[in-house]
Backbone as a chain_set.jsonl record, in Angstrom:
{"seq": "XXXXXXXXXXXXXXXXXXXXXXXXXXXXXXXXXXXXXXXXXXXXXXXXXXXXXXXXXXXXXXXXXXXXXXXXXXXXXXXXXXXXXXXXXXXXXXXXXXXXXXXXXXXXXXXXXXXXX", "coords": {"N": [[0.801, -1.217, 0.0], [1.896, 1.425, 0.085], [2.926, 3.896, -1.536], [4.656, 6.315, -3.641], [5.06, 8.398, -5.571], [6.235, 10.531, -7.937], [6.384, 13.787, -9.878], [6.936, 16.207, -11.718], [8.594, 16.457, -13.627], [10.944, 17.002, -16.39], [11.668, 18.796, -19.789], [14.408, 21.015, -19.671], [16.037, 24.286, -20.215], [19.67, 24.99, -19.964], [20.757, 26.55, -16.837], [18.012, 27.14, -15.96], [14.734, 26.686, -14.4], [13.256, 23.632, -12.179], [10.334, 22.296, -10.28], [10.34, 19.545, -8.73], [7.689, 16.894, -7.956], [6.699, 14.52, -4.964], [4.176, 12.687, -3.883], [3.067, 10.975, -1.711], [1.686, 7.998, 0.317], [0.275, 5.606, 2.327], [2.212, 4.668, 4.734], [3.188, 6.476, 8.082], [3.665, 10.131, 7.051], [4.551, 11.996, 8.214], [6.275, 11.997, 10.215], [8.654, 10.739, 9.021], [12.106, 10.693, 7.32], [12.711, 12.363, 4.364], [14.077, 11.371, 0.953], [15.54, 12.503, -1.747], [16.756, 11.055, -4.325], [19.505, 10.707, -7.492], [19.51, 9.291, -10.813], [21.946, 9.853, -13.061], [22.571, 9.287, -16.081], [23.513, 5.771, -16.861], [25.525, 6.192, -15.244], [25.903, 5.68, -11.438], [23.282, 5.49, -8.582], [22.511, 8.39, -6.574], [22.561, 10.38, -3.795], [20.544, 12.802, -3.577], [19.245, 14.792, -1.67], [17.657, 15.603, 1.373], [15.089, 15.913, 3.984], [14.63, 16.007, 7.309], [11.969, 14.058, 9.571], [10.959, 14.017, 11.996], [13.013, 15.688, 12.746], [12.787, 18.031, 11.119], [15.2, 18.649, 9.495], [17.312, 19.791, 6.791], [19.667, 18.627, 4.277], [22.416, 18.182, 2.127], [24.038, 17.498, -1.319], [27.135, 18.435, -1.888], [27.327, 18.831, -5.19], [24.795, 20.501, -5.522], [24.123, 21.752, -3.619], [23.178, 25.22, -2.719], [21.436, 25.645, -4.633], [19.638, 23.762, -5.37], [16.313, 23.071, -3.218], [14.679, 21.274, -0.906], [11.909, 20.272, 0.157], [8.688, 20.087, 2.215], [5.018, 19.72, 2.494], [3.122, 18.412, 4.899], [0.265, 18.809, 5.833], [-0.316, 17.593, 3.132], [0.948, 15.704, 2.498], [3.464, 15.623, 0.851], [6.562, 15.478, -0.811], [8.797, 17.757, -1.974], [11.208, 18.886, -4.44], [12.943, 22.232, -5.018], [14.111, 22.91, -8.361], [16.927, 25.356, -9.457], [19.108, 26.494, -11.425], [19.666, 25.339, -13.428], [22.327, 22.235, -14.659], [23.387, 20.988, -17.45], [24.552, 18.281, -16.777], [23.166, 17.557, -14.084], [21.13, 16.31, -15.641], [19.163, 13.557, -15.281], [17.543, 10.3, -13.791], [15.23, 11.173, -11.444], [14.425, 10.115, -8.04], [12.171, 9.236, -5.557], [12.677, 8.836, -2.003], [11.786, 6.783, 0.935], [12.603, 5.796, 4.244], [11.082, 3.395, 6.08], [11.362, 1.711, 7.905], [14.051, 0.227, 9.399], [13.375, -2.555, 8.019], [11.879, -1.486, 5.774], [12.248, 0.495, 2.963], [11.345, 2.291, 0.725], [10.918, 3.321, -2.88], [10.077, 5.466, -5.501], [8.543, 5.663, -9.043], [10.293, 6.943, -10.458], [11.181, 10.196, -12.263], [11.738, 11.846, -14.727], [14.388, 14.405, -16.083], [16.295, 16.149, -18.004], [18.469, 18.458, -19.237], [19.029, 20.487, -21.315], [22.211, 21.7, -23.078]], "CA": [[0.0, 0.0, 0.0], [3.285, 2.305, 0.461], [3.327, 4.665, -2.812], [5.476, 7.252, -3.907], [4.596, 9.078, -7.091], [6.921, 11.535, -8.713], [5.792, 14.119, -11.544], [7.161, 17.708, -12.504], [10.219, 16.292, -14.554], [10.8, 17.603, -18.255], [13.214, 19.338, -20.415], [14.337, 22.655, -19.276], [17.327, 24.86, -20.758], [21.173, 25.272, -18.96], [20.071, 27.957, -16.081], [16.264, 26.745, -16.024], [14.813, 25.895, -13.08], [12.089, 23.027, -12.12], [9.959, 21.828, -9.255], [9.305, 18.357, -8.657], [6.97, 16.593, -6.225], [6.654, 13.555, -4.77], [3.112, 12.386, -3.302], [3.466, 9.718, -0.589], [0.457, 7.384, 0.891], [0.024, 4.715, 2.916], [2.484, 5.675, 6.066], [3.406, 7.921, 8.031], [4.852, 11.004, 6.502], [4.975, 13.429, 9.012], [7.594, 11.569, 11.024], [9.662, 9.971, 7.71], [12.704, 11.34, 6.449], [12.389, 11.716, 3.172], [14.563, 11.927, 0.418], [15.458, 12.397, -3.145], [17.801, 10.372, -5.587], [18.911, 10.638, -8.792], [20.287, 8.626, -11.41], [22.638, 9.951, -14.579], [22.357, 8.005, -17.208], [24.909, 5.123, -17.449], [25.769, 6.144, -13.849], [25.257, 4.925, -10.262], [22.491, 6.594, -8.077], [23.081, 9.301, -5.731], [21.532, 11.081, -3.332], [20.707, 14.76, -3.476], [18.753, 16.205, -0.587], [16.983, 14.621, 2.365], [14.479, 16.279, 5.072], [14.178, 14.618, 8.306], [10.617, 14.106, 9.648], [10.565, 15.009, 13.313], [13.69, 17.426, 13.36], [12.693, 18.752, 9.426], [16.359, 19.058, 8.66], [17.854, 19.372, 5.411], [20.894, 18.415, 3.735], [22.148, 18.407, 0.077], [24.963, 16.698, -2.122], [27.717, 19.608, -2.439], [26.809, 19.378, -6.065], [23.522, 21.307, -5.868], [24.135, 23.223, -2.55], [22.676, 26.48, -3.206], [20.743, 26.002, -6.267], [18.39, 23.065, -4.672], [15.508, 23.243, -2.309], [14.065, 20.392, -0.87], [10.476, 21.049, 1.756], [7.452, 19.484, 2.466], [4.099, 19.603, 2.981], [2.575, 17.537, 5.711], [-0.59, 18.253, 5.173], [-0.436, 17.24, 1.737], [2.065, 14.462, 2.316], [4.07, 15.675, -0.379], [7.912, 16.386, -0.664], [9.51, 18.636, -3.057], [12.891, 19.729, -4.936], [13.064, 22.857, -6.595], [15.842, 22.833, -8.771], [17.54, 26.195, -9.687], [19.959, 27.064, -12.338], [20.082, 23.612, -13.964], [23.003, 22.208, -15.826], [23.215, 19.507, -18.062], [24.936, 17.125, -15.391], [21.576, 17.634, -13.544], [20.239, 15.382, -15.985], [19.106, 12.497, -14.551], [16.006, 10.02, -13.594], [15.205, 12.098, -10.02], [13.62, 9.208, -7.168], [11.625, 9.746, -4.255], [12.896, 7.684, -1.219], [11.003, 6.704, 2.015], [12.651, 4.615, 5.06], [10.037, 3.664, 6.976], [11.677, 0.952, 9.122], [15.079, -1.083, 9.092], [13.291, -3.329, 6.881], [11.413, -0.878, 4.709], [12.795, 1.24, 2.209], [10.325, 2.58, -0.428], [11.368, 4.302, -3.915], [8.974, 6.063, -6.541], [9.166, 4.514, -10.386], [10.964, 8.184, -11.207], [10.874, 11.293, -13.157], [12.819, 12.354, -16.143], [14.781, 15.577, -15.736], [16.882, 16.969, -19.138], [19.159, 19.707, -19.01], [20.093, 20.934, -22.611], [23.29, 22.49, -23.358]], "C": [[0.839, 1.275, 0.0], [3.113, 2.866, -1.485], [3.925, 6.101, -2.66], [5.489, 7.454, -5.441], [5.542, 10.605, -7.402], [6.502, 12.374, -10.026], [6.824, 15.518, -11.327], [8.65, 17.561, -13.12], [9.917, 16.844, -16.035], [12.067, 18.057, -18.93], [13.009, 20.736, -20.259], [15.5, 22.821, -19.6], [18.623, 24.828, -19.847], [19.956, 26.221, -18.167], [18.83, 27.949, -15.52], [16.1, 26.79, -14.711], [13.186, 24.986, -13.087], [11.656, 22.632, -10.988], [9.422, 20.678, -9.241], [8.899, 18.161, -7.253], [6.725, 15.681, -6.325], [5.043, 13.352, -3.84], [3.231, 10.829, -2.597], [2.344, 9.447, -0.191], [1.065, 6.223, 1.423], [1.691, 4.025, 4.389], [2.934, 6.7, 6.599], [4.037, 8.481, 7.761], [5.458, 12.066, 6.921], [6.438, 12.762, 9.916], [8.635, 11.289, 10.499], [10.835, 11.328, 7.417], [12.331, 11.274, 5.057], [13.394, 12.083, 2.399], [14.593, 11.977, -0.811], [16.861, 12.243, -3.663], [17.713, 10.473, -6.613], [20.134, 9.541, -9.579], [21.055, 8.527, -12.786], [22.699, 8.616, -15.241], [23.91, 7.204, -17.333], [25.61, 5.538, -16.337], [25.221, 5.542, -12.787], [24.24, 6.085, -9.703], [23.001, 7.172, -7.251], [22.454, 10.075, -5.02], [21.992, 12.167, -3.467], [20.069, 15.504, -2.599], [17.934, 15.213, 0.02], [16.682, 15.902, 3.378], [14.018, 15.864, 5.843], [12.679, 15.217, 8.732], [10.32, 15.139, 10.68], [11.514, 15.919, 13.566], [13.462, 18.135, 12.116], [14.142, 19.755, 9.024], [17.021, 19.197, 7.543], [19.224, 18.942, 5.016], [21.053, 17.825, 2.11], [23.805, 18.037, -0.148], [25.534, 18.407, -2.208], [27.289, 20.05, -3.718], [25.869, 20.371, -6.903], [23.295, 22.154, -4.374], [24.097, 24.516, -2.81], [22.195, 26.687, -4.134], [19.413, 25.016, -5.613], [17.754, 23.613, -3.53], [14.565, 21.648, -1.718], [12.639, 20.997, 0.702], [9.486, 20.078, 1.615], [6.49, 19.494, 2.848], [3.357, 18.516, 3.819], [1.211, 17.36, 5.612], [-1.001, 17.717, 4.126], [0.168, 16.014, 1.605], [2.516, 14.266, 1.066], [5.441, 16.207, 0.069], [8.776, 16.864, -1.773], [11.086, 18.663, -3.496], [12.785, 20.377, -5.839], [14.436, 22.605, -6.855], [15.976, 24.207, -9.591], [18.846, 26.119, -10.365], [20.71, 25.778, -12.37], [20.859, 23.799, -15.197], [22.678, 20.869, -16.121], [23.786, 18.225, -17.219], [23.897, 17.048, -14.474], [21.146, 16.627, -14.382], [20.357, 13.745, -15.618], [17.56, 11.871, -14.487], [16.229, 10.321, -11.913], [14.414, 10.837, -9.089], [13.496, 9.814, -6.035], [11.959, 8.642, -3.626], [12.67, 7.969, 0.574], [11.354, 5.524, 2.568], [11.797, 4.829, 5.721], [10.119, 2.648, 8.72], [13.288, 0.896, 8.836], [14.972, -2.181, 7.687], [12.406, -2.881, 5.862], [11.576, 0.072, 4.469], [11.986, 0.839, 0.745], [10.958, 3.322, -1.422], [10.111, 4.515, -4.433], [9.328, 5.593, -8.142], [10.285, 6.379, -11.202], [10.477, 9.434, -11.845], [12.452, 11.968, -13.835], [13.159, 13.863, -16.049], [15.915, 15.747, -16.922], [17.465, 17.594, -19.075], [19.718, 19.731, -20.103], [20.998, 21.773, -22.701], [23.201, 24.113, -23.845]], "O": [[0.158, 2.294, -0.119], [3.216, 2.096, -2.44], [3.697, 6.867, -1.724], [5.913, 6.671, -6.291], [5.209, 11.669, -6.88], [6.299, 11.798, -11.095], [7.534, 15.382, -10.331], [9.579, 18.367, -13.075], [8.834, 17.027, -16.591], [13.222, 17.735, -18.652], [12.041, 21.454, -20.511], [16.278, 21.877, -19.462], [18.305, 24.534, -18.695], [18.825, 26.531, -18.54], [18.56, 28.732, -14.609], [17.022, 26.905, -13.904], [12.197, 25.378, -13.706], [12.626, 22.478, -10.245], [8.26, 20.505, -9.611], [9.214, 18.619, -6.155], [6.416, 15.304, -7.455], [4.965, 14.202, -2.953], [3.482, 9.771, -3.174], [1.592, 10.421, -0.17], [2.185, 5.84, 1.085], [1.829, 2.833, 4.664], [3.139, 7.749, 5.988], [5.206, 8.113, 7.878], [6.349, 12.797, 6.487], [7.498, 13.376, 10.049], [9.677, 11.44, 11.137], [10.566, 12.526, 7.325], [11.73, 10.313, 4.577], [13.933, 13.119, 2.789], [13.594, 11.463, -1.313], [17.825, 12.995, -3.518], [16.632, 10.45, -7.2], [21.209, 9.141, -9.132], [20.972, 7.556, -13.538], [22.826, 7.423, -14.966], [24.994, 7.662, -17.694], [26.75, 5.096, -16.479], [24.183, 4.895, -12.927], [24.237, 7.247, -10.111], [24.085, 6.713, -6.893], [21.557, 10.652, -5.635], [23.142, 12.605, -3.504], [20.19, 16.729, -2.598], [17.538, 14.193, -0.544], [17.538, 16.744, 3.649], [12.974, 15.243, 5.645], [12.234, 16.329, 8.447], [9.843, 16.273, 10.645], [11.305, 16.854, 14.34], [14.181, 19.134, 12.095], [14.254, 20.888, 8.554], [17.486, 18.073, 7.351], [19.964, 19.051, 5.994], [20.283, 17.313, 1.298], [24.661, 18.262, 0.707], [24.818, 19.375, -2.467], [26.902, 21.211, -3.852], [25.905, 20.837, -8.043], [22.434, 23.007, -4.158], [25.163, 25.004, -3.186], [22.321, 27.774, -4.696], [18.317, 25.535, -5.406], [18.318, 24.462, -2.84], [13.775, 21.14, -2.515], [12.637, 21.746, 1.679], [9.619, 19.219, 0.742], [6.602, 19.215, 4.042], [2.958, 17.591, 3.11], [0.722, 16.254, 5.386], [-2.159, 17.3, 4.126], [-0.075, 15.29, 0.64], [2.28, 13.33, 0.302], [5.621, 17.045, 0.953], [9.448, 16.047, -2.403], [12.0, 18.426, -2.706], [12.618, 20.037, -7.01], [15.42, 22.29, -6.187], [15.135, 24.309, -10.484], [19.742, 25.593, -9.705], [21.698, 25.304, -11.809], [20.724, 24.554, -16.16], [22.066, 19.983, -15.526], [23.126, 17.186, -17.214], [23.94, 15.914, -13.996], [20.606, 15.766, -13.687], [21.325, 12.986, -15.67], [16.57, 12.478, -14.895], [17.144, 9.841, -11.244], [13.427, 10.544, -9.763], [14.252, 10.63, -5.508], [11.776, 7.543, -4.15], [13.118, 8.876, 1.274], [10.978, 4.436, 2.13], [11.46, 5.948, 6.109], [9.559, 2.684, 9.815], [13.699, 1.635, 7.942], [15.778, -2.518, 6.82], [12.069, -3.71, 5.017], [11.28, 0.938, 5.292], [11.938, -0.161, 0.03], [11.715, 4.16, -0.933], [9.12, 3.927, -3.999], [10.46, 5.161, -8.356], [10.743, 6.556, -12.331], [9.261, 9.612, -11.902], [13.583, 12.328, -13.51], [12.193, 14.616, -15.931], [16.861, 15.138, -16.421], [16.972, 17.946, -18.003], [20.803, 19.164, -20.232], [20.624, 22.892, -22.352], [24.232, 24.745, -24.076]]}, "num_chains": 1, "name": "protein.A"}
């Protein structure tokens, strides 16, 4: 019952910027860290920004320190990343990821993110 749905991926120019969001159901999300991975093509995955539940901390891959945003709505049980002044190394498939125990660790099926030259 655990879903994680990803949408606002696309193709956006060098410099661009985009907001994706992740929609989470079936537990809880107010307490969850949550975070977001991505995966260059023909590369390994990597994380890029994580907000913990109950201290709502952030933290971010040097790579996109100061250009990312990651936040969340609780009531909405949704968690975000804008992305600001995107380069083409930005491109990637972006994942939403939700531990919820030790033995459960949830992903989202992705979203496609572009960055043309």
């Amino acid at each position: 019952q655990v879903q994680l749905v990803e949408s606002g991926g696309g193709l956006v120019q060098f410099g661009g910027s985009l907001t994706l969001s992740c929609a989470a159901s079936g537990f809880t999300f107010s307490t969850t860290t949550m975070k977001w991975y991505r995966r260059p093509p023909g590369k390994e995955r990597e994380l890029v920004a994580s907000i913990g539940g109950t201290s709502g901390s952030t933290n971010y891959a040097d790579s996109v320190k100061g250009r990312f945003i990651i936040s969340r709505d609780n009531t909405k049980n949704t968690v975000y990343l804008q992305m600001n002044s995107l380069k083409p190394e930005d491109t990637a498939v972006y994942l939403c990821n939700a531990r919820t125990s030790i033995w459960h660790n949830w992903w989202g099926q992705g979203t496609q993110v572009t960055v043309s030259s």
